[in-house]
XYZ file of N, CA, C and O in Angstrom:
704
model
N 62.696 119.185 90.895
C 61.730 118.576 91.809
C 61.127 119.688 92.678
O 61.812 120.590 93.107
N 59.901 119.540 92.941
C 59.197 120.542 93.749
C 59.614 120.412 95.206
O 59.840 119.324 95.717
N 59.710 121.538 95.901
C 60.093 121.502 97.307
C 58.997 120.887 98.170
O 59.210 120.648 99.343
N 57.827 120.629 97.579
C 56.770 119.983 98.343
C 56.804 118.464 98.186
O 56.050 117.767 98.840
N 57.697 117.937 97.321
C 57.834 116.486 97.181
C 58.377 115.915 98.474
O 59.339 116.427 99.041
N 57.735 114.857 98.940
C 58.149 114.246 100.205
C 59.249 113.213 99.993
O 59.278 112.513 98.988
N 60.128 113.124 100.984
C 61.156 112.093 100.994
C 60.516 110.829 101.536
O 60.108 110.772 102.696
N 60.385 109.836 100.667
C 59.709 108.597 101.049
C 60.678 107.485 101.450
O 60.309 106.565 102.162
N 61.909 107.594 100.967
C 62.881 106.537 101.226
C 64.271 107.163 101.300
O 64.581 108.089 100.562
N 65.104 106.653 102.214
C 66.492 107.101 102.329
C 67.383 105.897 102.036
O 67.200 104.826 102.607
N 68.327 106.098 101.134
C 69.245 105.038 100.749
C 70.669 105.532 100.996
O 71.014 106.657 100.643
N 71.484 104.693 101.638
C 72.886 105.025 101.871
C 73.717 104.085 101.007
O 73.634 102.869 101.144
N 74.519 104.671 100.131
C 75.334 103.896 99.191
C 76.794 103.948 99.630
O 77.298 105.006 99.997
N 77.463 102.793 99.594
C 78.871 102.722 99.960
C 79.088 102.396 101.421
O 80.188 102.489 101.944
N 78.059 101.973 102.090
C 78.069 101.774 103.526
C 78.148 100.295 103.887
O 77.478 99.472 103.295
N 78.988 99.987 104.869
C 79.054 98.658 105.457
C 78.708 98.741 106.943
O 78.025 97.893 107.484
N 79.171 99.809 107.591
C 79.077 99.933 109.046
C 77.666 100.235 109.553
O 77.309 99.831 110.654
N 76.877 100.948 108.773
C 75.546 101.360 109.230
C 74.493 100.326 108.845
O 74.427 99.907 107.693
N 73.650 99.971 109.804
C 72.553 99.046 109.482
C 71.401 99.842 108.860
O 71.261 101.048 109.078
N 70.589 99.176 108.110
C 69.422 99.804 107.475
C 68.498 100.396 108.546
O 68.003 101.504 108.404
N 68.276 99.648 109.626
C 67.380 100.129 110.685
C 67.955 101.381 111.358
O 67.206 102.288 111.713
N 69.281 101.441 111.514
C 69.912 102.616 112.103
C 69.705 103.842 111.213
O 69.363 104.921 111.693
N 69.899 103.673 109.908
C 69.722 104.775 108.956
C 68.275 105.270 108.995
O 68.016 106.477 109.038
N 67.325 104.344 109.013
C 65.913 104.738 109.072
C 65.588 105.471 110.370
O 64.859 106.466 110.361
N 66.141 104.995 111.467
C 65.898 105.666 112.757
C 66.472 107.081 112.738
O 65.814 108.026 113.205
N 67.679 107.258 112.196
C 68.279 108.597 112.095
C 67.446 109.490 111.181
O 67.254 110.672 111.464
N 66.949 108.922 110.084
C 66.133 109.702 109.143
C 64.845 110.172 109.817
O 64.440 111.331 109.666
N 64.231 109.283 110.564
C 62.999 109.669 111.279
C 63.293 110.718 112.350
O 62.567 111.700 112.491
N 64.358 110.479 113.122
C 64.704 111.377 114.225
C 65.029 112.791 113.736
O 64.700 113.771 114.400
N 65.678 112.899 112.577
C 66.017 114.233 112.063
C 64.867 114.870 111.297
O 64.936 116.038 110.947
N 63.803 114.104 111.054
C 62.623 114.652 110.392
C 62.704 114.706 108.878
O 61.874 115.336 108.234
N 63.644 114.006 108.286
C 63.789 114.065 106.830
C 62.835 113.105 106.121
O 62.389 113.363 105.017
N 62.502 112.018 106.777
C 61.652 110.996 106.167
C 60.177 111.384 106.282
O 59.698 111.727 107.354
N 59.490 111.372 105.163
C 58.064 111.673 105.132
C 57.736 113.155 105.065
O 56.576 113.545 105.086
N 58.766 113.987 104.998
C 58.562 115.440 104.965
C 59.028 116.005 103.624
O 59.836 115.380 102.934
N 58.527 117.178 103.254
C 59.058 117.820 102.045
C 60.562 118.074 102.225
O 61.024 118.350 103.332
N 61.308 117.960 101.131
C 62.757 118.139 101.202
C 63.099 119.537 101.685
O 62.536 120.533 101.225
N 64.039 119.590 102.625
C 64.496 120.851 103.181
C 66.007 120.727 103.370
O 66.477 119.785 104.019
N 66.782 121.655 102.822
C 68.250 121.589 102.875
C 68.751 121.541 104.319
O 69.643 120.770 104.654
N 68.194 122.333 105.215
C 68.650 122.360 106.606
C 68.434 120.999 107.276
O 69.295 120.510 108.016
N 67.296 120.380 107.005
C 67.016 119.057 107.579
C 67.938 118.003 106.985
O 68.435 117.127 107.697
N 68.196 118.110 105.681
C 69.117 117.172 105.023
C 70.520 117.305 105.614
O 71.199 116.300 105.868
N 70.955 118.532 105.856
C 72.270 118.757 106.465
C 72.321 118.207 107.884
O 73.336 117.662 108.318
N 71.218 118.340 108.608
C 71.127 117.793 109.971
C 71.268 116.267 109.927
O 71.961 115.669 110.758
N 70.638 115.637 108.934
C 70.711 114.182 108.771
C 72.148 113.743 108.471
O 72.673 112.843 109.130
N 72.794 114.383 107.483
C 74.170 113.981 107.146
C 75.122 114.282 108.308
O 76.031 113.500 108.571
N 74.889 115.362 109.033
C 75.718 115.670 110.201
C 75.573 114.596 111.274
O 76.549 114.236 111.937
N 74.358 114.082 111.444
C 74.144 113.032 112.446
C 74.891 111.757 112.053
O 75.422 111.060 112.920
N 74.961 111.466 110.752
C 75.720 110.294 110.297
C 77.222 110.525 110.512
O 77.932 109.626 110.981
N 77.706 111.710 110.179
C 79.126 112.030 110.398
C 79.493 111.899 111.876
O 80.549 111.367 112.217
N 78.638 112.411 112.737
C 78.892 112.346 114.172
C 78.962 110.894 114.643
O 79.840 110.527 115.422
N 78.048 110.058 114.163
C 78.080 108.649 114.541
C 79.389 108.014 114.094
O 80.036 107.319 114.894
N 79.779 108.229 112.845
C 81.037 107.661 112.352
C 82.205 108.095 113.237
O 83.044 107.283 113.628
N 82.265 109.358 113.550
C 83.355 109.885 114.371
C 83.342 109.273 115.777
O 84.374 108.818 116.276
N 82.189 109.249 116.417
C 82.064 108.695 117.769
C 82.410 107.219 117.832
O 82.874 106.723 118.854
N 82.164 106.504 116.743
C 82.414 105.065 116.716
C 83.810 104.706 116.210
O 84.119 103.528 116.035
N 84.650 105.712 115.938
C 86.033 105.444 115.543
C 86.273 105.318 114.047
O 87.384 105.015 113.625
N 85.249 105.553 113.241
C 85.426 105.510 111.784
C 85.879 106.894 111.317
O 85.185 107.577 110.567
N 87.051 107.306 111.783
C 87.521 108.671 111.580
C 87.799 109.026 110.135
O 87.825 110.201 109.785
N 88.041 108.046 109.297
C 88.356 108.318 107.889
C 87.104 108.283 107.002
O 87.180 108.575 105.814
N 85.965 107.922 107.566
C 84.730 107.838 106.774
C 84.276 109.231 106.344
O 84.463 110.208 107.068
N 83.687 109.282 105.175
C 83.162 110.536 104.648
C 81.693 110.355 104.294
O 81.305 109.329 103.749
N 80.899 111.363 104.608
C 79.483 111.384 104.235
C 79.322 112.541 103.261
O 79.604 113.682 103.596
N 78.892 112.209 102.051
C 78.735 113.228 101.011
C 77.364 113.884 101.184
O 76.355 113.184 101.301
N 77.314 115.220 101.229
C 76.027 115.916 101.414
C 74.985 115.459 100.402
O 75.304 115.202 99.238
N 73.763 115.360 100.871
C 72.677 114.861 100.036
C 72.205 115.914 99.043
O 72.343 117.115 99.266
N 71.689 115.413 97.943
C 71.022 116.269 96.959
C 69.525 116.074 97.158
O 69.093 115.296 97.997
N 68.754 116.747 96.386
C 67.296 116.596 96.509
C 66.886 115.178 96.125
O 67.562 114.521 95.341
N 65.764 114.711 96.655
C 65.299 113.352 96.344
C 64.945 113.222 94.870
O 64.630 114.203 94.195
N 65.001 111.970 94.389
C 64.596 111.695 93.005
C 63.085 111.887 92.887
O 62.396 112.085 93.888
N 62.571 111.811 91.665
C 61.141 112.021 91.423
C 60.243 111.087 92.202
O 59.101 111.421 92.513
N 60.763 109.887 92.552
C 59.945 108.934 93.315
C 60.116 109.099 94.825
O 59.638 108.279 95.602
N 60.813 110.173 95.251
C 60.946 110.453 96.680
C 62.093 109.748 97.358
O 62.179 109.743 98.581
N 62.996 109.154 96.567
C 64.133 108.442 97.161
C 65.315 109.413 97.316
O 65.758 110.039 96.359
N 65.816 109.538 98.537
C 66.948 110.387 98.843
C 68.175 109.492 98.989
O 68.164 108.554 99.775
N 69.229 109.783 98.221
C 70.431 108.960 98.253
C 71.569 109.727 98.907
O 71.846 110.865 98.547
N 72.206 109.087 99.877
C 73.367 109.630 100.568
C 74.543 108.707 100.251
O 74.414 107.485 100.332
N 75.660 109.297 99.870
C 76.844 108.511 99.545
C 77.852 108.609 100.680
O 78.100 109.687 101.209
N 78.389 107.444 101.069
C 79.422 107.421 102.095
C 80.650 106.697 101.552
O 80.550 105.841 100.671
N 81.780 107.089 102.082
C 83.031 106.420 101.759
C 83.620 105.932 103.072
O 83.964 106.732 103.933
N 83.682 104.623 103.216
C 84.265 104.002 104.392
C 85.570 103.340 103.951
O 85.555 102.201 103.494
N 86.700 104.043 104.048
C 87.955 103.433 103.612
C 88.211 102.115 104.339
O 87.909 101.984 105.525
N 88.767 101.177 103.612
C 89.013 99.849 104.153
C 90.429 99.740 104.693
O 91.326 100.487 104.291
N 90.628 98.775 105.588
C 91.966 98.497 106.108
C 92.801 97.851 105.009
O 92.308 97.036 104.227
N 94.071 98.190 104.985
C 95.014 97.619 104.030
C 95.185 96.124 104.292
O 94.796 95.610 105.342
N 95.788 95.437 103.323
C 96.074 94.010 103.508
C 96.952 93.782 104.732
O 96.842 92.769 105.411
N 97.850 94.721 105.001
C 98.640 94.743 106.238
C 98.272 96.037 106.947
O 98.891 97.078 106.719
N 97.251 96.003 107.810
C 96.722 97.235 108.401
C 97.690 97.997 109.294
O 97.516 99.187 109.512
N 98.722 97.308 109.819
C 99.623 97.942 110.772
C 101.078 97.679 110.387
O 101.442 96.549 110.076
N 101.877 98.730 110.422
C 103.332 98.553 110.374
C 103.857 99.018 111.728
O 103.336 99.973 112.312
N 104.852 98.310 112.233
C 105.343 98.584 113.578
C 106.852 98.821 113.547
O 107.588 98.047 112.931
N 107.283 99.885 114.200
C 108.699 100.138 114.433
C 108.927 99.941 115.929
O 108.212 100.524 116.750
N 109.886 99.100 116.247
C 110.132 98.726 117.640
C 111.320 99.503 118.200
O 112.305 99.755 117.506
N 111.216 99.840 119.495
C 112.284 100.538 120.203
C 112.456 99.914 121.581
O 111.541 99.302 122.116
N 113.636 100.093 122.140
C 113.924 99.753 123.531
C 114.731 100.885 124.133
O 115.358 101.669 123.404
N 114.718 100.953 125.441
C 115.541 101.948 126.136
C 116.961 101.415 126.255
O 117.167 100.247 126.563
N 117.919 102.287 126.013
C 119.328 101.932 126.199
C 119.952 102.984 127.100
O 119.592 104.158 127.029
N 120.866 102.524 127.923
C 121.563 103.453 128.819
C 123.009 103.579 128.353
O 123.638 102.604 127.965
N 123.466 104.803 128.390
C 124.854 105.080 128.020
C 125.474 105.861 129.173
O 124.977 106.920 129.545
N 126.546 105.293 129.727
C 127.206 105.921 130.865
C 128.480 106.607 130.394
O 129.178 106.119 129.524
N 128.718 107.744 130.993
C 129.940 108.476 130.666
C 130.003 109.766 131.439
O 128.978 110.392 131.712
N 131.204 110.151 131.817
C 131.438 111.399 132.552
C 130.578 111.503 133.815
O 130.055 112.559 134.137
N 130.348 110.392 134.464
C 129.603 110.412 135.716
C 128.095 110.550 135.545
O 127.380 110.739 136.517
N 127.603 110.475 134.325
C 126.158 110.581 134.073
C 125.679 109.349 133.332
O 126.464 108.639 132.699
N 124.407 109.124 133.410
C 123.780 108.043 132.656
C 122.705 108.653 131.765
O 121.825 109.365 132.247
N 122.826 108.362 130.496
C 121.859 108.892 129.518
C 120.978 107.750 129.030
O 121.475 106.698 128.641
N 119.681 107.965 129.133
C 118.714 106.980 128.603
C 118.177 107.491 127.286
O 117.777 108.644 127.175
N 118.155 106.613 126.302
C 117.597 107.019 125.011
C 116.970 105.815 124.332
O 117.290 104.670 124.634
N 116.079 106.117 123.427
C 115.426 105.054 122.660
C 116.302 104.658 121.489
O 116.851 105.519 120.791
N 116.399 103.345 121.290
C 117.157 102.829 120.150
C 116.279 101.825 119.402
O 115.453 101.145 120.006
N 116.439 101.734 118.097
C 115.676 100.734 117.340
C 115.957 99.332 117.874
O 117.071 99.036 118.336
N 114.946 98.496 117.843
C 115.071 97.141 118.372
C 114.332 96.161 117.473
O 113.516 96.547 116.631
N 114.644 94.891 117.674
C 113.920 93.840 116.960
C 112.710 93.491 117.810
O 112.840 93.159 118.983
N 111.548 93.591 117.218
C 110.329 93.322 117.964
C 109.959 91.858 117.957
O 110.329 91.109 117.059
N 109.194 91.471 118.963
C 108.732 90.088 119.057
C 107.254 89.949 118.692
O 106.815 88.884 118.279
N 106.492 91.014 118.874
C 105.055 90.970 118.588
C 104.836 91.258 117.105
O 105.244 92.306 116.608
N 104.212 90.314 116.414
C 104.003 90.477 114.968
C 102.992 91.590 114.686
O 102.007 91.738 115.419
N 103.215 92.354 113.611
C 102.255 93.397 113.230
C 100.835 92.865 113.038
O 99.876 93.541 113.395
N 100.703 91.642 112.540
C 99.352 91.079 112.354
C 98.666 90.866 113.709
O 97.448 91.024 113.823
N 99.433 90.525 114.746
C 98.881 90.362 116.084
C 98.443 91.717 116.636
O 97.383 91.837 117.263
N 99.250 92.741 116.385
C 98.905 94.096 116.819
C 97.626 94.553 116.121
O 96.713 95.087 116.752
N 97.548 94.314 114.804
C 96.354 94.701 114.037
C 95.120 94.006 114.594
O 94.066 94.630 114.770
N 95.242 92.721 114.882
C 94.109 91.963 115.423
C 93.660 92.545 116.765
O 92.468 92.734 117.003
N 94.632 92.861 117.636
C 94.307 93.425 118.950
C 93.645 94.798 118.818
O 92.832 95.181 119.658
N 93.986 95.529 117.768
C 93.382 96.848 117.536
C 92.033 96.753 116.820
O 91.367 97.764 116.613
N 91.639 95.549 116.418
C 90.374 95.371 115.718
C 90.440 95.762 114.254
O 89.410 95.989 113.628
N 91.652 95.835 113.696
C 91.821 96.214 112.293
C 91.942 94.946 111.451
O 92.899 94.183 111.607
N 90.964 94.729 110.579
C 90.928 93.526 109.752
C 91.095 93.915 108.282
O 90.400 94.826 107.804
N 91.995 93.239 107.573
C 92.175 93.551 106.149
C 90.848 93.514 105.401
O 90.040 92.596 105.580
N 90.610 94.553 104.601
C 89.403 94.602 103.776
C 88.144 95.058 104.490
O 87.100 95.214 103.869
N 88.209 95.290 105.796
C 87.051 95.772 106.550
C 87.161 97.291 106.732
O 88.251 97.845 106.671
N 86.042 97.978 106.969
C 86.123 99.429 107.184
C 87.092 99.769 108.311
O 87.116 99.104 109.349
N 87.899 100.807 108.081
C 88.892 101.226 109.055
C 88.206 101.860 110.259
O 87.411 102.782 110.114
N 88.526 101.334 111.436
C 87.924 101.822 112.681
C 88.995 101.903 113.758
O 89.547 100.879 114.177
N 89.313 103.108 114.195
C 90.349 103.344 115.197
C 89.682 103.594 116.535
O 89.104 104.642 116.762
N 89.773 102.624 117.424
C 89.118 102.730 118.726
C 90.155 102.916 119.818
O 91.023 102.075 120.007
N 90.038 104.027 120.537
C 90.992 104.347 121.597
C 91.026 103.299 122.698
O 92.074 103.043 123.275
N 89.876 102.663 122.991
C 89.876 101.646 124.042
C 90.749 100.457 123.648
O 91.423 99.872 124.491
N 90.782 100.098 122.360
C 91.666 99.025 121.903
C 93.130 99.438 122.028
O 93.984 98.631 122.395
N 93.427 100.702 121.721
C 94.795 101.212 121.831
C 95.244 101.167 123.292
O 96.340 100.685 123.601
N 94.402 101.642 124.190
C 94.744 101.643 125.623
C 94.972 100.223 126.143
O 95.909 99.967 126.895
N 94.103 99.313 125.739
C 94.229 97.920 126.189
C 95.559 97.332 125.710
O 96.279 96.689 126.470
N 95.902 97.580 124.456
C 97.155 97.066 123.898
C 98.359 97.676 124.614
O 99.317 96.986 124.950
N 98.279 98.964 124.878
C 99.375 99.656 125.565
C 99.534 99.132 126.991
O 100.645 98.916 127.463
N 98.434 98.904 127.670
C 98.490 98.446 129.057
C 98.891 96.980 129.196
O 99.500 96.600 130.188
N 98.565 96.161 128.226
C 98.790 94.718 128.361
C 100.016 94.198 127.629
O 100.553 93.155 128.012
N 100.429 94.859 126.557
C 101.492 94.293 125.731
C 102.743 95.163 125.695
O 103.853 94.659 125.816
N 102.575 96.452 125.520
C 103.717 97.339 125.305
C 103.938 98.266 126.493
O 102.998 98.636 127.187
N 105.189 98.685 126.661
C 105.500 99.702 127.664
C 104.995 101.058 127.198
O 104.609 101.893 127.993
N 105.048 101.262 125.896
C 104.533 102.495 125.313
C 104.163 102.232 123.868
O 104.696 101.330 123.225
N 103.245 103.034 123.373
C 102.760 102.886 122.006
C 102.386 104.271 121.506
O 101.717 105.024 122.206
N 102.843 104.610 120.309
C 102.503 105.908 119.724
C 102.108 105.713 118.267
O 102.723 104.925 117.545
N 101.097 106.437 117.867
C 100.678 106.437 116.467
C 101.587 107.404 115.713
O 101.602 108.593 116.009
N 102.359 106.879 114.778
C 103.236 107.746 113.988
C 102.447 108.416 112.881
O 102.544 109.601 112.672
N 101.648 107.631 112.156
C 100.776 108.225 111.137
C 99.763 107.212 110.630
O 99.872 106.020 110.881
N 98.767 107.744 109.932
C 97.803 106.950 109.183
C 97.995 107.362 107.743
O 98.078 108.550 107.448
N 98.055 106.387 106.857
C 98.242 106.741 105.454
C 97.420 105.815 104.570
O 96.959 104.763 105.005
N 97.260 106.261 103.334
C 96.567 105.441 102.344
C 97.594 104.700 101.507
O 98.591 105.287 101.070
N 97.345 103.422 101.280
C 98.204 102.641 100.400
C 97.867 103.001 98.957
O 96.919 103.749 98.697
N 98.612 102.442 98.012
C 98.382 102.747 96.594
C 96.965 102.395 96.144
O 96.421 103.033 95.261
N 96.376 101.388 96.777
C 95.013 100.990 96.397
C 93.940 101.707 97.224
O 92.771 101.326 97.211
N 94.337 102.753 97.973
C 93.365 103.571 98.694
C 92.910 103.016 100.028
O 91.921 103.471 100.590
N 93.626 102.045 100.545
C 93.271 101.472 101.843
C 94.115 102.103 102.948
O 95.179 102.636 102.694
N 93.626 101.997 104.188
C 94.275 102.658 105.316
C 95.264 101.718 106.004
O 94.952 100.565 106.277
N 96.456 102.279 106.295
C 97.458 101.565 107.081
C 97.955 102.521 108.154
O 98.162 103.707 107.892
N 98.127 101.997 109.369
C 98.665 102.816 110.446
C 100.101 102.391 110.725
O 100.446 101.216 110.610
N 100.912 103.371 111.066
C 102.300 103.120 111.449
C 102.425 103.428 112.932
O 102.086 104.524 113.373
N 102.879 102.442 113.676
C 103.022 102.585 115.124
C 104.486 102.512 115.520
O 105.280 101.824 114.875
N 104.799 103.198 116.602
C 106.098 103.058 117.248
C 105.819 102.497 118.631
O 104.965 103.036 119.360
N 106.502 101.399 118.991
C 106.216 100.735 120.264
C 107.490 100.411 121.007
O 108.567 100.276 120.418
N 107.340 100.286 122.307
C 108.402 99.809 123.175
C 107.900 98.532 123.832
O 106.885 98.561 124.530
N 108.584 97.427 123.563
C 108.223 96.174 124.213
C 109.039 96.046 125.499
O 110.212 96.401 125.538
N 108.406 95.537 126.550
C 109.163 95.336 127.792
C 110.311 94.359 127.546
O 110.187 93.434 126.745
N 111.434 94.555 128.224
C 112.593 93.683 128.038
C 112.297 92.236 128.436
O 112.827 91.315 127.857
N 111.411 92.036 129.398
C 111.101 90.681 129.851
C 110.133 89.981 128.926
O 109.807 88.826 129.106
N 109.683 90.660 127.904
C 108.670 90.121 127.002
C 109.228 89.050 126.121
O 110.258 89.005 125.624
């Protein structure tokens, strides 16, 4: 394709989170739409999409760098928005235990039986089975402040079917 061929249309494939109008606005703002194809401008466009995904909590999303537009001026960008697993959250529960001896008291965390169901935790975090994975710190803070004494992300992993599941360690208040 000639470098003077103009990009007439931008198509994002594999996307659920981005609206068509948002993609068009980003394409216009970065100068890729209606202009001859330019690698630097294309990289600026894909970088702007990556930044949006990151800022919005879609930390596992990937934006594949664009190639030159097709002969009809259509530029295709591929994205991968990993989905939440059927059980988006696994939870390991802990409580504080005190052990007295030799004139000292030792506090330590011990495994406990939790009362808050993992599905309730997932719902509070905004993680829905089959929806794009989105980790929002404000949801984590709200859950930590309202439900748990403490909450820590142990890891994020992919299930066998390529979906995202988070493993949390939490401390539920004793009065809960």
